[in-house]
GROMACS .gro file of C-alpha atoms in nm:
model
  381
    1MET     CA    1   1.495   0.762   2.182
    2LYS     CA    2   1.155   0.753   2.337
    3TYR     CA    3   0.971   0.483   2.505
    4LEU     CA    4   0.608   0.376   2.527
    5ASP     CA    5   0.494   0.428   2.876
    6GLN     CA    6   0.425   0.092   3.074
    7GLU     CA    7   0.026   0.101   3.100
    8LYS     CA    8   0.053   0.165   2.714
    9ARG     CA    9   0.295  -0.128   2.656
   10ARG     CA   10   0.053  -0.364   2.867
   11GLU     CA   11  -0.243  -0.265   2.697
   12PHE     CA   12  -0.092  -0.369   2.374
   13LEU     CA   13   0.022  -0.704   2.480
   14ALA     CA   14  -0.325  -0.767   2.616
   15TYR     CA   15  -0.475  -0.704   2.276
   16LEU     CA   16  -0.199  -0.940   2.132
   17ARG     CA   17  -0.366  -1.214   2.358
   18LYS     CA   18  -0.678  -1.143   2.201
   19GLU     CA   19  -0.870  -1.060   2.527
   20SER     CA   20  -1.093  -0.837   2.430
   21ILE     CA   21  -1.095  -0.834   2.053
   22ASP     CA   22  -1.276  -1.164   2.073
   23LEU     CA   23  -1.552  -1.071   2.241
   24PRO     CA   24  -1.866  -1.009   2.047
   25ASP     CA   25  -1.966  -0.656   2.157
   26TYR     CA   26  -1.609  -0.538   2.029
   27ASP     CA   27  -1.680  -0.233   1.851
   28VAL     CA   28  -1.539   0.083   1.688
   29VAL     CA   29  -1.452   0.305   2.000
   30ASP     CA   30  -1.602   0.666   1.950
   31VAL     CA   31  -1.391   0.920   2.100
   32PRO     CA   32  -1.528   1.303   2.205
   33LYS     CA   33  -1.218   1.444   2.065
   34PRO     CA   34  -0.972   1.309   1.771
   35LYS     CA   35  -0.682   1.087   1.886
   36LEU     CA   36  -0.406   1.294   1.698
   37TYR     CA   37  -0.093   1.057   1.854
   38LYS     CA   38   0.079   1.432   1.912
   39GLU     CA   39   0.353   1.214   2.142
   40PHE     CA   40   0.451   1.099   1.773
   41PHE     CA   41   0.348   1.387   1.585
   42PRO     CA   42   0.455   1.707   1.726
   43TRP     CA   43   0.352   1.979   1.431
   44ASP     CA   44   0.690   2.166   1.521
   45LYS     CA   45   0.922   1.868   1.504
   46PRO     CA   46   0.961   1.584   1.254
   47PRO     CA   47   0.749   1.294   1.352
   48LEU     CA   48   0.908   1.111   1.649
   49THR     CA   49   1.025   0.741   1.670
   50VAL     CA   50   0.875   0.586   1.995
   51PHE     CA   51   0.977   0.209   2.067
   52ASP     CA   52   0.753  -0.010   2.294
   53GLY     CA   53   1.008  -0.295   2.308
   54ILE     CA   54   0.785  -0.536   2.200
   55LEU     CA   55   0.968  -0.761   1.898
   56LEU     CA   56   0.762  -0.973   1.701
   57PRO     CA   57   0.842  -1.301   1.512
   58LEU     CA   58   0.897  -1.275   1.098
   59LYS     CA   59   0.631  -1.429   0.903
   60THR     CA   60   0.734  -1.400   0.552
   61PRO     CA   61   0.433  -1.555   0.315
   62GLU     CA   62   0.541  -1.844   0.083
   63LYS     CA   63   0.417  -1.653  -0.181
   64ILE     CA   64   0.475  -1.262  -0.237
   65TRP     CA   65   0.362  -1.022  -0.520
   66ILE     CA   66   0.386  -0.678  -0.677
   67THR     CA   67   0.100  -0.477  -0.753
   68ASP     CA   68   0.090  -0.135  -0.962
   69THR     CA   69  -0.127   0.174  -0.912
   70THR     CA   70   0.087   0.354  -1.174
   71PHE     CA   71  -0.243   0.471  -1.361
   72ARG     CA   72  -0.427   0.584  -1.046
   73ASP     CA   73  -0.231   0.693  -0.773
   74GLY     CA   74   0.083   0.765  -0.990
   75GLN     CA   75  -0.157   0.991  -1.213
   76GLN     CA   76  -0.225   1.183  -0.931
   77ALA     CA   77   0.071   1.438  -0.911
   78ARG     CA   78   0.147   1.451  -1.303
   79GLU     CA   79  -0.019   1.526  -1.619
   80PRO     CA   80  -0.257   1.221  -1.693
   81TYR     CA   81  -0.172   0.969  -1.943
   82SER     CA   82  -0.296   0.916  -2.241
   83VAL     CA   83  -0.474   0.584  -2.363
   84LYS     CA   84  -0.208   0.488  -2.559
   85GLN     CA   85   0.087   0.565  -2.313
   86ILE     CA   86  -0.116   0.335  -2.040
   87LEU     CA   87  -0.146   0.074  -2.319
   88ASP     CA   88   0.207   0.060  -2.379
   89LEU     CA   89   0.297   0.097  -2.009
   90TYR     CA   90   0.082  -0.179  -1.893
   91THR     CA   91   0.211  -0.395  -2.176
   92LEU     CA   92   0.548  -0.344  -2.055
   93LEU     CA   93   0.437  -0.405  -1.673
   94HIS     CA   94   0.311  -0.743  -1.854
   95GLU     CA   95   0.658  -0.773  -2.004
   96LEU     CA   96   0.831  -0.719  -1.665
   97GLY     CA   97   0.618  -0.973  -1.444
   98GLY     CA   98   0.661  -1.264  -1.633
   99PRO     CA   99   0.471  -1.574  -1.715
  100GLN     CA  100   0.406  -1.620  -1.338
  101GLY     CA  101   0.219  -1.298  -1.284
  102LYS     CA  102   0.453  -1.155  -1.032
  103ILE     CA  103   0.337  -0.802  -1.118
  104LEU     CA  104   0.004  -0.946  -1.025
  105GLN     CA  105  -0.235  -0.626  -1.034
  106SER     CA  106  -0.260  -0.301  -1.190
  107GLU     CA  107  -0.517  -0.044  -1.046
  108PHE     CA  108  -0.717   0.206  -1.261
  109PHE     CA  109  -0.946   0.500  -1.225
  110LEU     CA  110  -1.285   0.465  -1.357
  111TYR     CA  111  -1.410   0.834  -1.355
  112SER     CA  112  -1.359   0.964  -1.683
  113LYS     CA  113  -1.445   0.838  -2.039
  114LYS     CA  114  -1.089   0.808  -2.128
  115ASP     CA  115  -0.995   0.602  -1.812
  116ARG     CA  116  -1.291   0.330  -1.921
  117GLU     CA  117  -1.140   0.358  -2.261
  118ALA     CA  118  -0.779   0.268  -2.113
  119VAL     CA  119  -0.929  -0.001  -1.933
  120GLU     CA  120  -1.094  -0.138  -2.227
  121ALA     CA  121  -0.790  -0.111  -2.445
  122CYS     CA  122  -0.592  -0.315  -2.172
  123ARG     CA  123  -0.821  -0.578  -2.152
  124SER     CA  124  -0.825  -0.614  -2.542
  125LEU     CA  125  -0.493  -0.735  -2.485
  126GLY     CA  126  -0.590  -1.058  -2.340
  127TYR     CA  127  -0.309  -1.076  -2.085
  128GLU     CA  128  -0.380  -1.274  -1.757
  129TYR     CA  129  -0.140  -1.077  -1.572
  130PRO     CA  130  -0.126  -0.768  -1.435
  131GLU     CA  131  -0.498  -0.816  -1.345
  132ILE     CA  132  -0.708  -0.488  -1.389
  133VAL     CA  133  -0.863  -0.372  -1.072
  134GLY     CA  134  -1.072  -0.051  -1.034
  135TRP     CA  135  -1.082   0.192  -0.727
  136MET     CA  136  -1.380   0.399  -0.574
  137ARG     CA  137  -1.463   0.620  -0.287
  138PRO     CA  138  -1.711   0.507  -0.081
  139THR     CA  139  -2.012   0.652  -0.251
  140TYR     CA  140  -2.308   0.536  -0.446
  141GLU     CA  141  -2.210   0.742  -0.727
  142ASP     CA  142  -1.857   0.551  -0.755
  143PHE     CA  143  -2.044   0.215  -0.696
  144MET     CA  144  -2.239   0.258  -0.996
  145LEU     CA  145  -1.906   0.340  -1.231
  146VAL     CA  146  -1.771   0.009  -1.046
  147LYS     CA  147  -2.095  -0.176  -1.137
  148GLU     CA  148  -2.085  -0.052  -1.513
  149SER     CA  149  -1.682  -0.156  -1.528
  150LYS     CA  150  -1.747  -0.503  -1.453
  151VAL     CA  151  -1.422  -0.528  -1.276
  152GLU     CA  152  -1.376  -0.839  -1.049
  153GLU     CA  153  -1.210  -0.637  -0.750
  154CYS     CA  154  -1.213  -0.252  -0.678
  155GLY     CA  155  -1.018  -0.105  -0.432
  156MET     CA  156  -1.212   0.162  -0.190
  157VAL     CA  157  -1.059   0.462   0.004
  158THR     CA  158  -1.168   0.434   0.385
  159PRO     CA  159  -0.956   0.663   0.613
  160VAL     CA  160  -0.919   0.529   0.949
  161SER     CA  161  -0.736   0.800   1.138
  162ASP     CA  162  -0.892   1.072   1.328
  163TYR     CA  163  -0.746   1.309   1.120
  164HIS     CA  164  -0.958   1.218   0.844
  165ILE     CA  165  -1.260   1.106   1.038
  166PHE     CA  166  -1.278   1.435   1.242
  167TYR     CA  167  -1.188   1.661   0.996
  168LYS     CA  168  -1.305   1.507   0.654
  169PHE     CA  169  -1.636   1.418   0.792
  170PRO     CA  170  -1.719   1.644   1.054
  171GLY     CA  171  -1.988   1.610   1.292
  172LEU     CA  172  -2.021   1.222   1.228
  173GLY     CA  173  -1.769   1.056   1.446
  174ARG     CA  174  -1.591   0.727   1.395
  175GLN     CA  175  -1.869   0.475   1.456
  176LYS     CA  176  -2.077   0.630   1.197
  177VAL     CA  177  -1.823   0.697   0.941
  178ILE     CA  178  -1.716   0.325   0.981
  179SER     CA  179  -2.094   0.245   0.911
  180LYS     CA  180  -2.106   0.444   0.604
  181TYR     CA  181  -1.791   0.266   0.462
  182LEU     CA  182  -1.944  -0.085   0.562
  183GLU     CA  183  -2.296   0.002   0.366
  184VAL     CA  184  -2.113   0.099   0.069
  185ILE     CA  185  -1.900  -0.231   0.088
  186GLU     CA  186  -2.168  -0.454   0.132
  187GLU     CA  187  -2.338  -0.326  -0.205
  188VAL     CA  188  -1.976  -0.414  -0.357
  189PHE     CA  189  -2.010  -0.774  -0.197
  190LYS     CA  190  -2.368  -0.810  -0.348
  191LEU     CA  191  -2.233  -0.778  -0.653
  192GLY     CA  192  -1.971  -1.049  -0.596
  193ILE     CA  193  -1.695  -0.790  -0.664
  194VAL     CA  194  -1.415  -0.838  -0.458
  195PRO     CA  195  -1.378  -0.512  -0.213
  196ARG     CA  196  -1.003  -0.405  -0.162
  197VAL     CA  197  -1.033  -0.164   0.167
  198HIS     CA  198  -0.787   0.110   0.139
  199LEU     CA  199  -0.701   0.180   0.524
  200GLU     CA  200  -0.588   0.553   0.454
  201ASP     CA  201  -0.380   0.714   0.699
  202SER     CA  202  -0.320   0.396   0.886
  203THR     CA  203   0.003   0.515   1.031
  204ARG     CA  204  -0.180   0.758   1.234
  205ALA     CA  205  -0.477   0.592   1.334
  206ASP     CA  206  -0.617   0.423   1.645
  207VAL     CA  207  -0.546   0.066   1.555
  208PHE     CA  208  -0.764  -0.076   1.823
  209GLY     CA  209  -1.035   0.147   1.850
  210VAL     CA  210  -1.099   0.172   1.477
  211VAL     CA  211  -0.911  -0.055   1.259
  212VAL     CA  212  -0.934  -0.386   1.416
  213PRO     CA  213  -1.305  -0.351   1.504
  214PHE     CA  214  -1.373  -0.228   1.130
  215ILE     CA  215  -1.201  -0.537   1.013
  216LYS     CA  216  -1.397  -0.760   1.232
  217LYS     CA  217  -1.704  -0.630   1.050
  218LEU     CA  218  -1.600  -0.621   0.733
  219THR     CA  219  -1.487  -0.986   0.801
  220LYS     CA  220  -1.855  -1.059   0.881
  221LEU     CA  221  -2.012  -0.908   0.587
  222SER     CA  222  -1.769  -1.136   0.393
  223ARG     CA  223  -1.860  -1.437   0.536
  224ARG     CA  224  -2.209  -1.349   0.505
  225TYR     CA  225  -2.185  -1.280   0.109
  226GLY     CA  226  -1.944  -1.549   0.038
  227VAL     CA  227  -1.703  -1.296  -0.109
  228PRO     CA  228  -1.336  -1.255  -0.003
  229PHE     CA  229  -1.183  -0.907   0.051
  230LYS     CA  230  -0.867  -0.765   0.069
  231VAL     CA  231  -0.736  -0.500   0.311
  232ARG     CA  232  -0.458  -0.241   0.175
  233VAL     CA  233  -0.257  -0.076   0.478
  234CYS     CA  234  -0.165   0.287   0.340
  235ASP     CA  235   0.145   0.449   0.503
  236THR     CA  236  -0.026   0.804   0.329
  237LEU     CA  237   0.198   1.054   0.448
  238GLY     CA  238   0.502   0.791   0.427
  239ILE     CA  239   0.562   0.793   0.820
  240GLY     CA  240   0.549   0.459   0.888
  241LEU     CA  241   0.872   0.274   1.012
  242PRO     CA  242   0.991  -0.059   0.914
  243TRP     CA  243   1.104  -0.197   1.287
  244ASP     CA  244   0.894  -0.430   1.467
  245GLY     CA  245   1.032  -0.283   1.807
  246ALA     CA  246   0.859   0.051   1.730
  247ALA     CA  247   0.513   0.157   1.873
  248LEU     CA  248   0.197   0.142   1.683
  249PRO     CA  249   0.050   0.323   1.482
  250ARG     CA  250   0.387   0.401   1.310
  251SER     CA  251   0.520   0.033   1.281
  252VAL     CA  252   0.447  -0.154   0.970
  253PRO     CA  253   0.539  -0.479   1.072
  254LYS     CA  254   0.283  -0.426   1.384
  255LEU     CA  255   0.023  -0.319   1.163
  256ILE     CA  256   0.050  -0.625   0.933
  257TRP     CA  257   0.132  -0.871   1.209
  258VAL     CA  258  -0.211  -0.723   1.420
  259LEU     CA  259  -0.405  -0.760   1.096
  260ASN     CA  260  -0.263  -1.131   0.981
  261ASN     CA  261  -0.258  -1.274   1.348
  262ILE     CA  262  -0.531  -1.083   1.547
  263CYS     CA  263  -0.767  -0.991   1.269
  264ASP     CA  264  -0.707  -1.323   1.088
  265VAL     CA  265  -0.687  -1.121   0.755
  266PRO     CA  266  -0.487  -1.390   0.530
  267SER     CA  267  -0.162  -1.311   0.396
  268GLU     CA  268  -0.262  -1.306   0.040
  269GLN     CA  269  -0.556  -1.077   0.121
  270LEU     CA  270  -0.297  -0.830   0.306
  271GLU     CA  271  -0.139  -0.556   0.094
  272PHE     CA  272   0.081  -0.262   0.218
  273HIS     CA  273   0.074   0.084   0.020
  274GLY     CA  274   0.370   0.299   0.116
  275HIS     CA  275   0.507   0.656   0.012
  276ASN     CA  276   0.843   0.807  -0.006
  277ASP     CA  277   0.836   1.121   0.226
  278PHE     CA  278   1.089   1.016   0.455
  279HIS     CA  279   1.263   0.766   0.199
  280MET     CA  280   1.133   0.505   0.390
  281GLY     CA  281   0.897   0.345   0.114
  282VAL     CA  282   1.098   0.057   0.015
  283ALA     CA  283   1.223  -0.049   0.354
  284ASN     CA  284   0.877  -0.047   0.489
  285SER     CA  285   0.762  -0.256   0.207
  286VAL     CA  286   1.009  -0.505   0.263
  287SER     CA  287   0.920  -0.502   0.622
  288ALA     CA  288   0.547  -0.555   0.527
  289TRP     CA  289   0.643  -0.881   0.319
  290LEU     CA  290   0.834  -1.021   0.590
  291TYR     CA  291   0.594  -0.951   0.871
  292GLY     CA  292   0.296  -1.128   0.697
  293ALA     CA  293   0.177  -0.914   0.391
  294SER     CA  294   0.183  -1.099   0.045
  295LEU     CA  295   0.148  -0.793  -0.166
  296VAL     CA  296   0.300  -0.452  -0.174
  297ASN     CA  297   0.196  -0.171  -0.422
  298CYS     CA  298   0.418   0.036  -0.611
  299THR     CA  299   0.413   0.258  -0.916
  300LEU     CA  300   0.661   0.274  -1.194
  301LEU     CA  301   0.970   0.499  -1.097
  302GLY     CA  302   0.796   0.570  -0.768
  303ILE     CA  303   0.600   0.864  -0.949
  304GLY     CA  304   0.350   0.998  -0.703
  305GLU     CA  305   0.213   1.261  -0.473
  306ARG     CA  306   0.495   1.467  -0.276
  307ALA     CA  307   0.782   1.260  -0.253
  308GLY     CA  308   0.639   0.982  -0.458
  309ASN     CA  309   0.541   0.625  -0.415
  310VAL     CA  310   0.731   0.283  -0.385
  311PRO     CA  311   0.938   0.256  -0.670
  312LEU     CA  312   0.829  -0.085  -0.853
  313GLU     CA  313   1.146  -0.143  -1.002
  314ALA     CA  314   1.332  -0.134  -0.648
  315MET     CA  315   1.072  -0.387  -0.547
  316VAL     CA  316   1.140  -0.638  -0.827
  317PHE     CA  317   1.500  -0.645  -0.686
  318MET     CA  318   1.382  -0.685  -0.346
  319TYR     CA  319   1.178  -0.971  -0.407
  320ALA     CA  320   1.476  -1.137  -0.569
  321THR     CA  321   1.695  -1.074  -0.242
  322ILE     CA  322   1.409  -1.216  -0.034
  323LYS     CA  323   1.288  -1.526  -0.246
  324GLY     CA  324   1.650  -1.611  -0.418
  325ASP     CA  325   1.472  -1.586  -0.768
  326LEU     CA  326   1.341  -1.351  -0.995
  327ASP     CA  327   1.057  -1.625  -1.050
  328GLY     CA  328   1.058  -1.514  -1.421
  329MET     CA  329   1.059  -1.139  -1.405
  330ASN     CA  330   1.237  -0.990  -1.697
  331THR     CA  331   1.462  -0.699  -1.539
  332ARG     CA  332   1.571  -0.592  -1.860
  333VAL     CA  333   1.238  -0.463  -1.929
  334ILE     CA  334   1.288  -0.203  -1.664
  335THR     CA  335   1.537  -0.035  -1.879
  336LYS     CA  336   1.285  -0.031  -2.147
  337ILE     CA  337   1.027   0.138  -1.927
  338ALA     CA  338   1.302   0.422  -1.840
  339GLN     CA  339   1.358   0.484  -2.201
  340TYR     CA  340   0.987   0.480  -2.279
  341TYR     CA  341   0.946   0.729  -1.999
  342GLU     CA  342   1.213   0.979  -2.122
  343GLU     CA  343   1.177   0.915  -2.487
  344GLU     CA  344   0.784   0.905  -2.529
  345ILE     CA  345   0.659   1.076  -2.239
  346GLY     CA  346   0.919   1.335  -2.181
  347TYR     CA  347   1.000   1.230  -1.824
  348SER     CA  348   1.332   1.321  -1.671
  349ILE     CA  349   1.505   1.076  -1.474
  350PRO     CA  350   1.765   1.216  -1.217
  351PRO     CA  351   2.107   1.085  -1.279
  352TYR     CA  352   2.147   0.975  -0.945
  353TYR     CA  353   1.811   0.753  -0.960
  354PRO     CA  354   1.903   0.393  -0.825
  355ILE     CA  355   1.895   0.130  -1.089
  356VAL     CA  356   1.803   0.344  -1.411
  357GLY     CA  357   1.972   0.682  -1.359
  358GLU     CA  358   2.249   0.753  -1.604
  359ASN     CA  359   2.493   0.735  -1.313
  360PHE     CA  360   2.394   0.387  -1.178
  361ASN     CA  361   2.719   0.183  -1.198
  362ILE     CA  362   2.931   0.472  -1.270
  363THR     CA  363   3.199   0.588  -1.060
  364TRP     CA  364   3.420   0.873  -1.043
  365ALA     CA  365   3.626   0.808  -0.779
  366GLY     CA  366   3.994   0.693  -0.875
  367ILE     CA  367   4.053   0.456  -0.591
  368HIS     CA  368   3.714   0.312  -0.681
  369ALA     CA  369   3.791   0.275  -1.033
  370ASP     CA  370   4.128   0.120  -0.939
  371GLY     CA  371   3.934  -0.125  -0.739
  372LEU     CA  372   3.710  -0.204  -1.049
  373LEU     CA  373   4.010  -0.265  -1.267
  374ASN     CA  374   4.113  -0.538  -1.038
  375ASN     CA  375   3.756  -0.702  -0.966
  376LEU     CA  376   3.452  -0.563  -1.100
  377GLU     CA  377   3.240  -0.688  -0.789
  378MET     CA  378   3.456  -0.446  -0.575
  379HIS     CA  379   3.232  -0.155  -0.611
  380LEU     CA  380   2.922  -0.260  -0.829
  381PRO     CA  381   2.645  -0.439  -0.663
   0.00000   0.00000   0.00000
């Protein structure tokens, strides 16, 4: 077990007290070489867990929601859905989310004619929830697509780790890259569209050198134009950790807590997007809820790049464990979704997959079967 050195620990405590962040000249910190956190991410070993010994209080929002990216991030690792499939799945998401709209939003690509046809087809259903939102890269070409689509909210990918800043945008440096993001975001604000800023690779980012000053600048723009914004914390490689005692940048509770309490991003404008590379997607999403984010972003059946995204159906049940109620969500629809994937899309669900796999709630061990005969609750969740 590794612990952060005392100097870095004191530095973090100073930031928690906002001793420098509230200064007007606090800006993105340019560095001559990328900060790659090799003490966390040695290339020849698994990512290392480092603790700083600083614990945070729980701050679970009164209202929490699930958001969906099945038709955006969930399409990046599979054959694209047809317009009919998107329409059918969107309808099932609506049914699952219930009358209170606990599945608050569904995110769509806007690039192709088929993408835009799918958006219009789903709009034609007239459902209040899930709200239809878009996604774009921080380019003026994508901005024009957003403008034409007439969405009220649009996500924008804004990589914040030095892995991306230095190697995706060579020669620019942190300040210029963040400035480029803000230029496009300002145009989105001018249209009255809510920008949802996707902090890509947050769990490898310099939080106080890049993320915090970026969000401070974003907040100023928001106030200038009178349009709110959202922040999506992206654990792009699934390397986040659900423990508040872990050190930044890997600690999801600390990332959420910093944005909520130091950057003053309201909980309802704060979202977490996880991946499942190390089986931590659900745990990280739950921790995001517990430490201040109102929104967690998922895909149906966890379908997504590499090891997948956070399974939406899992977060439906996690919601109930936190709130003590499903608040109108219809869990029977989850079975219909699984059947649709297998029968209409041809997707094979592994038999041991939680909740909808064919072996879920089946026991083979004789001692367990005997227990079930005595009391069903003995070996069933």
